[in-house]
mmCIF file of C-alpha atoms in Angstrom:
data_model
loop_
_atom_site.group_PDB
_atom_site.id
_atom_site.type_symbol
_atom_site.label_atom_id
_atom_site.label_comp_id
_atom_site.label_asym_id
_atom_site.label_seq_id
_atom_site.Cartn_x
_atom_site.Cartn_y
_atom_site.Cartn_z
ATOM 1 C CA MET A 1 -33.476 19.675 -14.570
ATOM 2 C CA ARG A 2 -34.602 20.391 -11.003
ATOM 3 C CA ILE A 3 -32.506 18.585 -8.414
ATOM 4 C CA ASN A 4 -32.621 18.386 -4.626
ATOM 5 C CA ILE A 5 -29.358 17.348 -2.957
ATOM 6 C CA TYR A 6 -29.247 16.164 0.655
ATOM 7 C CA GLY A 7 -25.972 16.316 2.570
ATOM 8 C CA ALA A 8 -23.301 18.628 3.923
ATOM 9 C CA GLY A 9 -20.138 16.709 3.047
ATOM 10 C CA LEU A 10 -17.692 17.117 0.189
ATOM 11 C CA SER A 11 -19.600 14.865 -2.212
ATOM 12 C CA ALA A 12 -22.833 16.828 -1.655
ATOM 13 C CA TRP A 13 -21.259 20.220 -2.267
ATOM 14 C CA VAL A 14 -19.257 19.073 -5.294
ATOM 15 C CA ALA A 15 -22.358 17.522 -6.857
ATOM 16 C CA ALA A 16 -24.349 20.704 -6.159
ATOM 17 C CA ALA A 17 -21.705 22.969 -7.686
ATOM 18 C CA CYS A 18 -21.100 20.823 -10.772
ATOM 19 C CA LEU A 19 -24.755 20.031 -11.504
ATOM 20 C CA ALA A 20 -25.633 23.726 -11.197
ATOM 21 C CA LYS A 21 -22.701 24.684 -13.406
ATOM 22 C CA VAL A 22 -24.150 22.747 -16.348
ATOM 23 C CA GLY A 23 -27.536 24.480 -16.073
ATOM 24 C CA ASN A 24 -29.578 22.478 -13.581
ATOM 25 C CA ASP A 25 -31.637 24.207 -10.899
ATOM 26 C CA VAL A 26 -30.188 22.774 -7.702
ATOM 27 C CA VAL A 27 -31.355 23.015 -4.106
ATOM 28 C CA ILE A 28 -28.965 21.716 -1.442
ATOM 29 C CA ASP A 29 -30.381 20.729 1.932
ATOM 30 C CA GLU A 30 -27.546 20.325 4.432
ATOM 31 C CA MET A 31 -29.806 18.414 6.828
ATOM 32 C CA THR A 32 -28.272 20.134 9.845
ATOM 33 C CA GLY A 33 -31.178 22.256 11.094
ATOM 34 C CA GLY A 34 -30.841 25.711 12.572
ATOM 35 C CA GLU A 35 -29.224 28.717 10.972
ATOM 36 C CA LEU A 36 -27.131 28.137 7.872
ATOM 37 C CA PRO A 37 -23.418 28.804 8.502
ATOM 38 C CA SER A 38 -21.365 30.935 6.139
ATOM 39 C CA LEU A 39 -19.881 29.011 3.242
ATOM 40 C CA ALA A 40 -16.398 30.364 3.909
ATOM 41 C CA GLY A 41 -16.601 28.969 7.438
ATOM 42 C CA LEU A 42 -17.203 25.401 6.232
ATOM 43 C CA SER A 43 -13.799 23.734 6.069
ATOM 44 C CA ILE A 44 -15.119 20.927 3.875
ATOM 45 C CA ILE A 45 -15.691 23.598 1.214
ATOM 46 C CA SER A 46 -12.810 25.989 1.821
ATOM 47 C CA ASP A 47 -10.259 23.160 2.005
ATOM 48 C CA GLU A 48 -11.089 21.904 -1.487
ATOM 49 C CA PRO A 49 -9.390 23.894 -4.300
ATOM 50 C CA GLY A 50 -11.850 25.923 -6.380
ATOM 51 C CA LEU A 51 -14.979 24.629 -4.663
ATOM 52 C CA LEU A 52 -15.940 27.733 -2.680
ATOM 53 C CA ALA A 53 -15.592 29.989 -5.726
ATOM 54 C CA GLN A 54 -17.673 27.640 -7.878
ATOM 55 C CA ILE A 55 -20.437 27.407 -5.269
ATOM 56 C CA GLN A 56 -20.567 31.173 -4.866
ATOM 57 C CA ARG A 57 -20.677 31.584 -8.644
ATOM 58 C CA GLN A 58 -23.668 29.257 -8.950
ATOM 59 C CA ILE A 59 -25.504 30.893 -6.043
ATOM 60 C CA THR A 60 -25.005 34.306 -7.644
ATOM 61 C CA ALA A 61 -26.315 32.932 -10.945
ATOM 62 C CA GLY A 62 -29.432 31.667 -9.162
ATOM 63 C CA ARG A 63 -28.870 28.044 -10.110
ATOM 64 C CA LEU A 64 -27.923 26.909 -6.599
ATOM 65 C CA VAL A 65 -29.995 27.546 -3.471
ATOM 66 C CA ARG A 66 -29.388 26.516 0.150
ATOM 67 C CA ARG A 67 -32.350 25.353 2.198
ATOM 68 C CA GLN A 68 -32.962 23.499 5.441
ATOM 69 C CA ARG A 69 -35.425 20.636 5.796
ATOM 70 C CA GLU A 70 -37.799 21.922 3.113
ATOM 71 C CA LEU A 71 -38.838 19.505 0.386
ATOM 72 C CA ASN A 72 -39.361 20.991 -3.050
ATOM 73 C CA THR A 73 -42.510 19.466 -4.536
ATOM 74 C CA ALA A 74 -41.511 20.650 -8.016
ATOM 75 C CA THR A 75 -38.366 18.516 -7.978
ATOM 76 C CA ASP A 76 -38.306 15.215 -9.848
ATOM 77 C CA ILE A 77 -34.665 14.279 -9.128
ATOM 78 C CA HIS A 78 -33.422 13.788 -5.576
ATOM 79 C CA TRP A 79 -29.754 13.147 -4.727
ATOM 80 C CA LEU A 80 -28.594 11.591 -1.454
ATOM 81 C CA ALA A 81 -24.979 12.458 -0.559
ATOM 82 C CA LEU A 82 -24.894 11.742 3.167
ATOM 83 C CA GLN A 83 -22.147 10.318 5.366
ATOM 84 C CA PRO A 84 -21.813 6.525 5.798
ATOM 85 C CA SER A 85 -23.201 6.839 9.342
ATOM 86 C CA ASP A 86 -26.344 8.685 8.191
ATOM 87 C CA GLN A 87 -28.447 5.826 6.822
ATOM 88 C CA GLU A 88 -31.350 6.557 9.175
ATOM 89 C CA ILE A 89 -31.398 10.164 7.938
ATOM 90 C CA ALA A 90 -31.487 8.890 4.346
ATOM 91 C CA GLU A 91 -34.443 6.666 5.169
ATOM 92 C CA ARG A 92 -36.334 9.597 6.702
ATOM 93 C CA VAL A 93 -35.641 11.680 3.591
ATOM 94 C CA VAL A 94 -37.033 8.908 1.391
ATOM 95 C CA ASP A 95 -40.137 8.658 3.567
ATOM 96 C CA SER A 96 -40.657 12.402 3.141
ATOM 97 C CA ILE A 97 -40.133 12.198 -0.627
ATOM 98 C CA ARG A 98 -42.687 9.402 -0.902
ATOM 99 C CA SER A 99 -45.219 11.482 1.040
ATOM 100 C CA LEU A 100 -45.154 14.089 -1.745
ATOM 101 C CA ASN A 101 -47.205 11.712 -3.909
ATOM 102 C CA VAL A 102 -45.233 12.612 -7.028
ATOM 103 C CA ASN A 103 -44.701 9.861 -9.585
ATOM 104 C CA ASP A 104 -41.705 8.982 -11.782
ATOM 105 C CA LEU A 105 -39.139 10.336 -9.316
ATOM 106 C CA LEU A 106 -35.460 9.587 -9.763
ATOM 107 C CA LEU A 107 -33.493 9.179 -6.548
ATOM 108 C CA ILE A 108 -29.701 9.077 -6.895
ATOM 109 C CA ASN A 109 -28.050 7.385 -3.937
ATOM 110 C CA GLN A 110 -24.391 8.398 -3.636
ATOM 111 C CA CYS A 111 -24.046 7.346 -0.001
ATOM 112 C CA ASN A 112 -21.635 4.600 0.955
ATOM 113 C CA PHE A 113 -23.905 2.552 3.178
ATOM 114 C CA ALA A 114 -23.841 -1.232 3.438
ATOM 115 C CA VAL A 115 -24.265 -3.462 0.397
ATOM 116 C CA GLY A 116 -28.003 -3.767 -0.148
ATOM 117 C CA ALA A 117 -28.841 -0.331 1.284
ATOM 118 C CA THR A 118 -30.104 0.957 -2.070
ATOM 119 C CA GLU A 119 -32.558 -1.940 -2.257
ATOM 120 C CA GLY A 120 -33.847 -0.912 1.172
ATOM 121 C CA LEU A 121 -34.303 2.680 0.019
ATOM 122 C CA GLN A 122 -36.157 1.413 -3.051
ATOM 123 C CA GLU A 123 -38.546 -0.529 -0.853
ATOM 124 C CA LYS A 124 -39.282 2.644 1.122
ATOM 125 C CA LEU A 125 -39.785 4.718 -2.019
ATOM 126 C CA GLY A 126 -42.093 2.086 -3.529
ATOM 127 C CA SER A 127 -43.669 2.670 -6.917
ATOM 128 C CA THR A 128 -43.210 6.456 -6.600
ATOM 129 C CA GLY A 129 -39.900 6.284 -8.417
ATOM 130 C CA GLU A 130 -36.602 4.477 -8.872
ATOM 131 C CA VAL A 131 -33.438 4.531 -6.764
ATOM 132 C CA VAL A 132 -30.169 4.441 -8.698
ATOM 133 C CA TYR A 133 -26.839 3.947 -6.954
ATOM 134 C CA VAL A 134 -23.917 6.007 -8.268
ATOM 135 C CA PRO A 135 -20.627 5.452 -6.416
ATOM 136 C CA ASP A 136 -18.802 8.508 -5.133
ATOM 137 C CA ASN A 137 -15.399 8.411 -6.834
ATOM 138 C CA LEU A 138 -14.222 11.876 -5.840
ATOM 139 C CA GLN A 139 -10.592 12.432 -4.971
ATOM 140 C CA GLU A 140 -10.043 15.061 -2.305
ATOM 141 C CA GLY A 141 -7.835 17.810 -3.669
ATOM 142 C CA SER A 142 -9.198 17.388 -7.209
ATOM 143 C CA ALA A 143 -12.864 16.769 -6.480
ATOM 144 C CA LEU A 144 -14.284 19.210 -9.037
ATOM 145 C CA GLU A 145 -12.147 17.809 -11.823
ATOM 146 C CA SER A 146 -12.986 14.194 -10.947
ATOM 147 C CA PHE A 147 -16.725 14.983 -11.044
ATOM 148 C CA ILE A 148 -16.688 17.056 -14.220
ATOM 149 C CA HIS A 149 -14.263 14.804 -16.129
ATOM 150 C CA PRO A 150 -14.666 11.299 -14.691
ATOM 151 C CA LYS A 151 -12.813 8.389 -16.248
ATOM 152 C CA GLN A 152 -15.451 5.943 -15.092
ATOM 153 C CA ILE A 153 -19.144 6.144 -14.195
ATOM 154 C CA ILE A 154 -20.892 3.194 -12.610
ATOM 155 C CA LEU A 155 -24.687 3.155 -12.557
ATOM 156 C CA GLY A 156 -26.324 0.672 -10.215
ATOM 157 C CA ILE A 157 -29.840 0.162 -11.567
ATOM 158 C CA ASP A 158 -32.148 -2.728 -10.700
ATOM 159 C CA GLY A 159 -34.913 -1.606 -13.080
ATOM 160 C CA ARG A 160 -34.593 0.251 -16.355
ATOM 161 C CA GLY A 161 -37.393 2.791 -15.983
ATOM 162 C CA SER A 162 -35.053 5.645 -15.078
ATOM 163 C CA LEU A 163 -32.114 4.733 -17.280
ATOM 164 C CA VAL A 164 -32.837 7.402 -19.918
ATOM 165 C CA LYS A 165 -33.232 10.139 -17.300
ATOM 166 C CA THR A 166 -30.123 8.990 -15.429
ATOM 167 C CA LYS A 167 -27.985 8.999 -18.576
ATOM 168 C CA ALA A 168 -29.309 12.454 -19.455
ATOM 169 C CA LEU A 169 -28.391 13.699 -15.970
ATOM 170 C CA PHE A 170 -24.780 12.553 -16.414
ATOM 171 C CA LYS A 171 -24.431 13.376 -20.116
ATOM 172 C CA PRO A 172 -22.643 16.730 -19.483
ATOM 173 C CA PHE A 173 -19.930 14.799 -17.616
ATOM 174 C CA SER A 174 -19.587 11.732 -19.825
ATOM 175 C CA GLY A 175 -17.860 13.190 -22.884
ATOM 176 C CA ASN A 176 -14.389 11.852 -22.017
ATOM 177 C CA LEU A 177 -15.465 8.656 -20.312
ATOM 178 C CA ASP A 178 -13.282 5.594 -20.609
ATOM 179 C CA VAL A 179 -15.993 3.391 -19.094
ATOM 180 C CA LEU A 180 -19.756 3.615 -18.421
ATOM 181 C CA GLN A 181 -20.909 0.486 -16.642
ATOM 182 C CA LEU A 182 -24.417 -0.687 -15.806
ATOM 183 C CA MET A 183 -24.903 -3.201 -13.003
ATOM 184 C CA THR A 184 -27.282 -4.012 -10.199
ATOM 185 C CA THR A 185 -27.311 -1.737 -7.163
ATOM 186 C CA ARG A 186 -25.740 -4.457 -5.002
ATOM 187 C CA GLU A 187 -22.968 -5.019 -7.526
ATOM 188 C CA ALA A 188 -22.320 -1.287 -7.788
ATOM 189 C CA GLU A 189 -22.187 -0.860 -4.004
ATOM 190 C CA PHE A 190 -19.814 -3.795 -3.714
ATOM 191 C CA THR A 191 -17.673 -2.485 -6.581
ATOM 192 C CA LYS A 192 -17.212 0.866 -4.841
ATOM 193 C CA PHE A 193 -16.042 -0.811 -1.663
ATOM 194 C CA ALA A 194 -13.862 -3.258 -3.594
ATOM 195 C CA ILE A 195 -12.037 -0.446 -5.429
ATOM 196 C CA THR A 196 -11.425 1.527 -2.241
ATOM 197 C CA GLY A 197 -10.269 -1.581 -0.418
ATOM 198 C CA MET A 198 -7.857 -2.533 -3.203
ATOM 199 C CA LEU A 199 -6.236 0.912 -3.131
ATOM 200 C CA ALA A 200 -5.835 0.681 0.645
ATOM 201 C CA LEU A 201 -4.318 -2.790 0.339
ATOM 202 C CA ARG A 202 -1.780 -1.565 -2.222
ATOM 203 C CA LEU A 203 -0.766 1.324 0.034
ATOM 204 C CA GLY A 204 -0.520 -0.946 3.032
ATOM 205 C CA TYR A 205 1.501 -3.525 1.128
ATOM 206 C CA ILE A 206 4.075 -1.088 -0.249
ATOM 207 C CA ASN A 207 4.512 0.418 3.213
ATOM 208 C CA GLU A 208 5.060 -3.027 4.677
ATOM 209 C CA LEU A 209 7.640 -3.733 1.977
ATOM 210 C CA ALA A 210 9.362 -0.416 2.697
ATOM 211 C CA ASN A 211 9.608 -1.212 6.409
ATOM 212 C CA LEU A 212 11.106 -4.602 5.574
ATOM 213 C CA ALA A 213 13.518 -2.973 3.109
ATOM 214 C CA ASP A 214 14.834 -0.833 5.972
ATOM 215 C CA GLN A 215 15.762 -3.977 7.870
ATOM 216 C CA LEU A 216 17.303 -5.747 4.870
ATOM 217 C CA ASP A 217 19.329 -2.754 3.623
ATOM 218 C CA VAL A 218 17.392 -2.587 0.352
ATOM 219 C CA ASP A 219 16.320 0.608 -1.441
ATOM 220 C CA ILE A 220 12.550 0.346 -1.814
ATOM 221 C CA SER A 221 12.513 2.941 -4.607
ATOM 222 C CA VAL A 222 14.406 0.501 -6.847
ATOM 223 C CA VAL A 223 12.026 -2.294 -5.897
ATOM 224 C CA GLN A 224 9.081 0.033 -6.484
ATOM 225 C CA ASP A 225 10.284 0.792 -10.027
ATOM 226 C CA GLY A 226 10.696 -2.922 -10.722
ATOM 227 C CA MET A 227 7.201 -3.708 -9.451
ATOM 228 C CA GLY A 228 5.609 -0.851 -11.365
ATOM 229 C CA ALA A 229 7.240 -1.891 -14.631
ATOM 230 C CA ASP A 230 5.398 -5.199 -14.477
ATOM 231 C CA PRO A 231 2.116 -4.586 -16.358
ATOM 232 C CA ARG A 232 0.292 -6.884 -13.954
ATOM 233 C CA VAL A 233 1.147 -4.509 -11.099
ATOM 234 C CA GLY A 234 1.624 -0.976 -12.463
ATOM 235 C CA HIS A 235 2.672 2.147 -10.557
ATOM 236 C CA HIS A 236 -0.701 3.352 -9.278
ATOM 237 C CA TYR A 237 -0.938 3.669 -5.462
ATOM 238 C CA LEU A 238 2.507 2.135 -5.095
ATOM 239 C CA ALA A 239 4.384 4.914 -3.298
ATOM 240 C CA PRO A 240 5.609 4.132 0.234
ATOM 241 C CA GLY A 241 5.312 6.784 2.886
ATOM 242 C CA CYS A 242 4.234 7.706 6.372
ATOM 243 C CA GLY A 243 0.600 6.610 6.043
ATOM 244 C CA PHE A 244 -2.544 7.658 4.205
ATOM 245 C CA GLY A 245 -5.317 9.903 5.477
ATOM 246 C CA GLY A 246 -8.358 11.836 4.300
ATOM 247 C CA GLN A 247 -11.904 11.897 5.582
ATOM 248 C CA ASN A 248 -13.664 10.067 2.756
ATOM 249 C CA PHE A 249 -11.036 7.446 1.971
ATOM 250 C CA ALA A 250 -10.534 6.444 5.604
ATOM 251 C CA ALA A 251 -14.286 6.324 6.236
ATOM 252 C CA TYR A 252 -14.974 4.128 3.206
ATOM 253 C CA VAL A 253 -12.161 1.715 4.017
ATOM 254 C CA SER A 254 -13.347 1.501 7.617
ATOM 255 C CA THR A 255 -16.942 0.856 6.529
ATOM 256 C CA PHE A 256 -15.911 -1.929 4.146
ATOM 257 C CA SER A 257 -13.639 -3.419 6.794
ATOM 258 C CA GLY A 258 -16.623 -3.532 9.147
ATOM 259 C CA ILE A 259 -18.723 -5.295 6.504
ATOM 260 C CA LEU A 260 -16.006 -7.897 5.952
ATOM 261 C CA GLN A 261 -15.582 -8.510 9.661
ATOM 262 C CA ARG A 262 -19.323 -8.825 10.171
ATOM 263 C CA GLU A 263 -19.872 -11.176 7.224
ATOM 264 C CA ARG A 264 -16.565 -13.039 7.151
ATOM 265 C CA GLU A 265 -15.345 -12.633 10.747
ATOM 266 C CA ALA A 266 -11.983 -11.449 9.417
ATOM 267 C CA SER A 267 -10.651 -8.604 7.338
ATOM 268 C CA LEU A 268 -7.356 -7.863 5.658
ATOM 269 C CA LEU A 269 -8.484 -4.252 5.617
ATOM 270 C CA LYS A 270 -8.684 -4.163 9.415
ATOM 271 C CA THR A 271 -5.003 -5.100 9.493
ATOM 272 C CA VAL A 272 -4.225 -2.441 6.878
ATOM 273 C CA LEU A 273 -6.043 0.235 8.889
ATOM 274 C CA ASP A 274 -4.289 -0.756 12.122
ATOM 275 C CA GLU A 275 -0.887 -0.814 10.425
ATOM 276 C CA ASN A 276 -1.585 2.520 8.761
ATOM 277 C CA GLU A 277 -2.100 4.153 12.154
ATOM 278 C CA LEU A 278 1.306 2.818 13.201
ATOM 279 C CA GLN A 279 2.822 3.987 9.919
ATOM 280 C CA LYS A 280 1.715 7.543 10.659
ATOM 281 C CA GLU A 281 4.182 7.606 13.570
ATOM 282 C CA LEU A 282 7.047 6.193 11.492
ATOM 283 C CA LEU A 283 8.921 9.493 11.116
ATOM 284 C CA PHE A 284 8.696 10.155 14.836
ATOM 285 C CA ARG A 285 10.107 6.693 15.568
ATOM 286 C CA LYS A 286 12.981 7.251 13.135
ATOM 287 C CA LEU A 287 13.772 10.581 14.793
ATOM 288 C CA TRP A 288 13.515 8.999 18.249
ATOM 289 C CA GLN A 289 15.955 6.249 17.266
ATOM 290 C CA TYR A 290 18.400 8.722 15.716
ATOM 291 C CA TYR A 291 18.599 10.722 18.954
ATOM 292 C CA GLY A 292 18.534 7.691 21.216
ATOM 293 C CA GLY A 293 15.202 8.640 22.740
ATOM 294 C CA ASP A 294 16.348 12.100 23.850
ATOM 295 C CA ILE A 295 14.434 14.726 21.867
ATOM 296 C CA LYS A 296 13.275 16.983 24.668
ATOM 297 C CA GLY A 297 14.124 20.574 23.739
ATOM 298 C CA LYS A 298 15.033 19.643 20.166
ATOM 299 C CA THR A 299 13.645 21.829 17.382
ATOM 300 C CA VAL A 300 11.932 19.801 14.682
ATOM 301 C CA ALA A 301 10.852 21.381 11.407
ATOM 302 C CA ILE A 302 7.899 19.839 9.599
ATOM 303 C CA TRP A 303 7.152 20.457 5.951
ATOM 304 C CA GLY A 304 3.560 19.595 5.132
ATOM 305 C CA GLY A 305 0.560 19.094 7.394
ATOM 306 C CA ALA A 306 -2.288 18.369 4.957
ATOM 307 C CA PHE A 307 -3.066 14.687 4.495
ATOM 308 C CA LYS A 308 -2.025 15.001 0.841
ATOM 309 C CA PRO A 309 -0.990 17.734 -1.624
ATOM 310 C CA GLY A 310 -3.738 19.787 -3.225
ATOM 311 C CA THR A 311 -5.960 20.114 -0.168
ATOM 312 C CA ALA A 312 -6.037 22.024 3.106
ATOM 313 C CA SER A 313 -7.649 19.112 4.931
ATOM 314 C CA VAL A 314 -5.856 17.517 7.879
ATOM 315 C CA ASP A 315 -8.486 14.810 8.441
ATOM 316 C CA HIS A 316 -6.675 11.642 9.560
ATOM 317 C CA ALA A 317 -3.409 13.281 8.466
ATOM 318 C CA PRO A 318 -0.108 11.661 9.544
ATOM 319 C CA SER A 319 1.143 15.099 10.611
ATOM 320 C CA ILE A 320 -1.295 15.168 13.543
ATOM 321 C CA LYS A 321 0.069 11.959 15.022
ATOM 322 C CA ILE A 322 3.655 13.052 14.443
ATOM 323 C CA ILE A 323 3.150 16.465 16.055
ATOM 324 C CA ASN A 324 1.309 14.951 19.009
ATOM 325 C CA ALA A 325 4.146 12.494 19.592
ATOM 326 C CA LEU A 326 6.805 15.210 19.336
ATOM 327 C CA VAL A 327 4.988 17.517 21.735
ATOM 328 C CA SER A 328 4.465 14.719 24.232
ATOM 329 C CA GLN A 329 8.257 14.299 24.355
ATOM 330 C CA GLY A 330 8.926 18.012 24.825
ATOM 331 C CA ALA A 331 10.195 18.784 21.320
ATOM 332 C CA ASN A 332 9.647 22.187 19.741
ATOM 333 C CA VAL A 333 7.772 21.899 16.440
ATOM 334 C CA ARG A 334 8.069 24.473 13.689
ATOM 335 C CA LEU A 335 5.528 23.860 10.955
ATOM 336 C CA HIS A 336 4.916 24.970 7.367
ATOM 337 C CA ASP A 337 2.183 24.013 4.911
ATOM 338 C CA PRO A 338 1.085 26.067 1.888
ATOM 339 C CA GLU A 339 -2.645 25.417 2.414
ATOM 340 C CA ALA A 340 -3.426 23.741 5.741
ATOM 341 C CA MET A 341 -2.037 26.274 8.232
ATOM 342 C CA ALA A 342 -5.445 27.514 9.405
ATOM 343 C CA ASN A 343 -6.650 23.984 10.123
ATOM 344 C CA LEU A 344 -3.426 23.092 11.913
ATOM 345 C CA GLN A 345 -3.633 26.240 14.022
ATOM 346 C CA LEU A 346 -7.090 25.163 15.157
ATOM 347 C CA HIS A 347 -5.571 21.915 16.403
ATOM 348 C CA TYR A 348 -2.637 23.543 18.208
ATOM 349 C CA SER A 349 -3.771 27.055 19.101
ATOM 350 C CA ASP A 350 -3.087 26.405 22.795
ATOM 351 C CA GLU A 351 0.129 24.432 22.360
ATOM 352 C CA PRO A 352 3.215 26.590 23.104
ATOM 353 C CA LEU A 353 5.610 23.989 21.662
ATOM 354 C CA VAL A 354 4.096 24.321 18.175
ATOM 355 C CA SER A 355 4.804 27.392 16.031
ATOM 356 C CA PHE A 356 3.876 28.247 12.458
ATOM 357 C CA VAL A 357 5.968 29.906 9.764
ATOM 358 C CA ASP A 358 5.163 31.473 6.397
ATOM 359 C CA GLU A 359 8.109 30.095 4.441
ATOM 360 C CA PRO A 360 9.607 26.580 4.363
ATOM 361 C CA LEU A 361 13.147 27.787 5.083
ATOM 362 C CA PHE A 362 11.939 29.705 8.166
ATOM 363 C CA ALA A 363 10.963 26.354 9.668
ATOM 364 C CA VAL A 364 14.471 24.891 9.454
ATOM 365 C CA ASP A 365 16.386 27.816 10.999
ATOM 366 C CA GLY A 366 18.272 26.219 13.903
ATOM 367 C CA ALA A 367 16.410 22.928 13.520
ATOM 368 C CA ASP A 368 17.744 19.609 14.746
ATOM 369 C CA ALA A 369 15.807 17.744 12.053
ATOM 370 C CA LEU A 370 13.532 18.309 9.064
ATOM 371 C CA LEU A 371 10.605 15.945 8.598
ATOM 372 C CA LEU A 372 8.937 15.995 5.182
ATOM 373 C CA VAL A 373 5.386 14.755 5.736
ATOM 374 C CA THR A 374 3.340 16.021 2.761
ATOM 375 C CA GLU A 375 4.900 16.021 -0.700
ATOM 376 C CA TRP A 376 3.866 19.497 -1.866
ATOM 377 C CA ALA A 377 5.637 20.391 -5.112
ATOM 378 C CA GLU A 378 7.361 23.419 -3.581
ATOM 379 C CA TYR A 379 9.320 21.139 -1.244
ATOM 380 C CA TRP A 380 10.792 18.923 -3.945
ATOM 381 C CA SER A 381 13.782 21.048 -4.918
ATOM 382 C CA PRO A 382 14.794 23.481 -2.164
ATOM 383 C CA ASP A 383 17.993 25.524 -1.960
ATOM 384 C CA TYR A 384 20.171 22.832 -0.376
ATOM 385 C CA VAL A 385 23.038 25.220 0.379
ATOM 386 C CA LYS A 386 20.752 27.508 2.408
ATOM 387 C CA LEU A 387 19.074 24.520 3.994
ATOM 388 C CA LEU A 388 22.391 23.112 5.147
ATOM 389 C CA ALA A 389 23.558 26.476 6.503
ATOM 390 C CA LEU A 390 20.335 27.068 8.454
ATOM 391 C CA MET A 391 19.996 23.708 10.182
ATOM 392 C CA ARG A 392 21.740 23.036 13.472
ATOM 393 C CA THR A 393 21.825 19.320 12.640
ATOM 394 C CA PRO A 394 21.540 18.548 8.904
ATOM 395 C CA LEU A 395 19.159 15.621 9.374
ATOM 396 C CA ILE A 396 16.361 15.076 6.858
ATOM 397 C CA ILE A 397 13.736 12.403 7.431
ATOM 398 C CA ASP A 398 11.843 12.080 4.174
ATOM 399 C CA GLY A 399 8.379 10.642 4.740
ATOM 400 C CA ARG A 400 7.504 10.526 1.038
ATOM 401 C CA ASN A 401 10.863 9.589 -0.544
ATOM 402 C CA VAL A 402 10.875 12.861 -2.444
ATOM 403 C CA PHE A 403 14.571 13.730 -2.248
ATOM 404 C CA ASP A 404 17.535 12.171 -3.980
ATOM 405 C CA LYS A 405 19.384 10.352 -1.221
ATOM 406 C CA GLN A 406 22.844 10.370 -2.819
ATOM 407 C CA MET A 407 22.745 14.044 -3.718
ATOM 408 C CA LEU A 408 21.720 15.050 -0.180
ATOM 409 C CA GLN A 409 24.534 12.970 1.235
ATOM 410 C CA GLN A 410 26.972 14.687 -1.115
ATOM 411 C CA TYR A 411 25.820 18.056 0.255
ATOM 412 C CA GLY A 412 26.528 16.828 3.761
ATOM 413 C CA PHE A 413 23.030 15.929 4.978
ATOM 414 C CA GLU A 414 22.147 12.847 6.922
ATOM 415 C CA TYR A 415 19.244 11.331 5.040
ATOM 416 C CA ILE A 416 16.632 8.861 6.297
ATOM 417 C CA GLY A 417 13.827 7.788 3.992
ATOM 418 C CA VAL A 418 11.077 5.207 4.064
ATOM 419 C CA GLY A 419 12.694 1.928 3.054
ATOM 420 C CA ARG A 420 15.811 3.640 1.712
#
C-alpha cells in the first residue's frame, strides 16, 4: 500500500519504519519546512533503541522516503501522527488532502487531540474518505516492539466503509493480538486518555503510599507485594520511585488533565502531575535531610539520567530536577548513564559542577552519596566491596528500590530507599 505519514515525533517515525518494513511504500512528511536535518541528529530517533537503523534500512530499500510539504496524489492512505498541540496543522493537512479530489481515501488519525477531534477531521474531509482513529500505544524504549507486536489494537470507526482496508493495513501486526476492539472514534479517543490516566494514577498512588510508609516506619516493598498479589490490583505500574517522565506519557496525561479540568472543573490527574513534579526532587530532599542542609562542596554520584531504562531520552526525567537542585546548592555532581550521556551533556555543557564518567564505579570514587535514579540493569548488582572502598561516605539513596536494604546494611552502607 502507498502511505503518507505526517509528523516528526516518535509515533510518526516508528509508524513509518514499521509500515515500510512490511512492504508498504511510505512517504514521511515531517511538516517542519526548510532543509531536512540528518536522521542521526534527531534525538527522537537516535534515543529510541533500533529505530535509526530500521529507518535507514527502509530508506536504503526504497520503501521509505522523506519529503517536506508535498502531497502525493497517488497515495490512498494518509496517517496523521502529530503532537497534541498540532491540531491546526492536522486540519490544514486534511484540507490539502481533500483538495486532491481523490475518492475512497483512508485517513488514520493517531494524534492525541481532544475527544471529538476525529469527528471534526471527518467533517473537513467530507465524502472524500473516512477518518479512523487508532490510539498511539507506543512505549518509549520499546517502541518498535510495541508497534510490531501489539497486545491490543483499538480502531475508532464511525462508519464501516474503510474497515476492510484498515484491517488489511494492520494485518501484518495483528498475528499475536490479545484484543482487537472496534468502537466509535469518540470512545476510542476517550479510551486512550482513560488508559494513560489510570497508569498515571497508579504511579501517583504508590508514590504517595511510599511517602507515607516513610513516616510510619513501614517497608513499602512488602506492602507492594501484598497489593500486587490481589488479582483485583496486580503488579503493573505499582513500583514506587522518584517520579515518572517521558515526552509522550507526560504530554498525554497533561492533555487529559486539561480536558477533565475544562469539562469537570476538577481533575485527580492535575494533582498527580503536581505531586509527580515534587516526587522528582525526593532524592535531593532525602540527601538534604541526611546532611542537615549542608551539601555545598559534597560530591554526589548519580547512576542513571534517562527517564527510564531502555531509552536515551531525558524528557521530563527526574534526574534533571535532581541535578538542578544539587547544583543550586553547590554540590559536585558526577554522572553516569549507559545511553543518555550525550543528551545530559547538552543540558549541562556549561556547568562546571557537573562531570560525566564512562563507568559507574568512576562516579562513586570519593563520593559523599550515591543516588540511583534510573534502574538500568547494570546497576542492580554492583561490586559492593569496591563500592564501599571507593566512597568517602557509604550512603546510598535508592530512587527505584533496586537494592536489598538488609544486605547493603550488612556491608556497612547507610541505605535510604523510597518508603523503606
